[in-house]
Amino acid sequence: MISTATLVQAIVSGIAMGLIYSLVGIEYTLIWNTTGMLNFAHGKVITFCGYLFGALCLKQMGLPLVWSLILALVLAAILALLMSSSIFIPLRTKDNLCCILATVMAGKILYEAMRLIWGAFNVGIDNYFPGTINIFGATLPATYIYVLAIAFVMVVALQIFLNKTKIGKGMKCVSQNKNAASLMGINVTRYMRIATILSFVVCCFLSILLIPLITLSKEMAEMIALKGFAAGIVGGFGLIPGCTVGGVILGVVENLACIVIPSGYKDVVAFVLLIGFLLIKPSGILGKKAK
Amino acid sequence: MLKVDKVCTYYGKVMALHEVSFEIGQDEIVSIIGANGAGKSTLMKSIMGTVPIKSGSIQFEGKEISKQKPHVNVKNGIVYVPEGREIFPNLTVKENLEMGAFCRNYSSKKINELYEECYEMFPKLKERQKQQAGSLSGGEQQMLAIARGLMSEPKLIMFDEPSLGLAPVIVDEVFDIIVKLQQAKHIPVVLVEQNAFMALSISNRAYVLENGVVSLSGQSSELLNMPSVKEAYLGG
Ligand SMILES: Nc1ncnc2c1ncn2[C@@H]1O[C@H](COP(=O)(O)OP(=O)(O)O)[C@@H](O)[C@H]1O
Ligand SMILES: [Mg+2]
């Protein structure tokens, strides 16, 4: 018999991880929607931001958490400007293969840069979300609650930002019709830059949520990056609410599945779900029928 | 107001416009007619800065604008309602109108006044303001595109084939509205059309584009009676 405690733990940590997948989904969808390019470097961007925050700001510079966060965000924004000006904006009209290669190579450059700057080994960082918490008789690391709360606030804040603010509405128009957007007086390339900055800011927050969960290493975001893609497919590709729903479903389903199947197969669940959706409903849960 | 002088535009090595000159003054409707592929839309895009021109000059209110980006031109008061309407299908009618005023920092009071003005001119849009724009009929989408263009209070407005693909009754309605809005706002209107008869009947002056070259221009009433125009564009 499965105890309530196991169930609660699976669901809470599942939602926490799920919201992380949602944020990954949102992060690459922002760039996809505005520039039409898939950022295959996004896992490396998350990791790089993690190193900026954890290795550079916290460890080497010894800054307090908040200042580390602020400095890491600023550096992430600079990286976003560099990558949007050199890759996303100039290459978006070139052929697909060129776009894919450019972002893959950018990821490689980030990876090698991390290896050169911070060495080959993992960096130990004290858990800044410490403690445990008790819900319905289940004892959980408080990390999950912090991650869940922060990720939830971010998801909600992003939805509000994208739907209610002028910048968000401009981005929406750019993603629906670039020509019409420019005829509304929208500076389309500037909005591509803004979307990339927002995307990298989300990456930065993601890395900060991930460090206490999986420690800071150069491979820390590999699996998460893939599952973020899966979240987009499950929820509806190119749709911000779709990514959110898809991510949470993915996180909860894979954790619940692990109650009945050996947890070594956990990662398989997400990809089975991904392939299932690609075969049966490729437009995803919230997606309209493909035309 | 707007002066296009000897503009040449190329797509790669293919010439689309050759030394095209045209002019529009304050308070007139000027139509540009020509067959499909004559270069009418290219001329509009050259003015907007959507496609770069190879040579020539474009002046708006006395200032050279031929190197300006489209979004800057919109901000300066040139609005282009493109061929095929290009509304935002997944936004509501009202949101589409809101986007029309994106380049202006209007107060919410001002915006509401502009909505009301649009709804007065296009009562159907008021009924459908909460509906997704993609679900409107072709005629309604054209009305929306026109209304959206007016939201930024342009100094000059250019319509590219507003009658394209619409039923004849709706076509009449669209032209009617163009005349009315010109009379109400006293802004210059450029009207690009393949429907030469309609365009010539509501415009003051007209230019005929043929293979990227202005082959004829003059008072619309005179063009309407020219045998060559009759034969080529008015069905004999
Ligand atoms: N993006 C483009 N790339 C290459 N050629 C184009 C492009 N757009 C238009 N053309 C060509 O330029 C010519 C003029 O087109 P266009 O200005 O759209 O004509 P019209 O609006 O009068 O129908 C046509 O021969 C067309 O094939
Ligand atoms: Mg055309």
PDB file of C-alpha atoms in Angstrom, chain A residues 90 110 208 250:
ATOM      1  CA  PRO A  90      21.371  37.972 -38.095  1.00  0.00           C
ATOM      2  CA  LEU A 110      29.962  28.312 -23.400  1.00  0.00           C
ATOM      3  CA  ILE A 208      19.695  29.303  -9.068  1.00  0.00           C
ATOM      4  CA  LEU A 250       5.593  16.015 -16.812  1.00  0.00           C
TER       5      LEU A 250
END
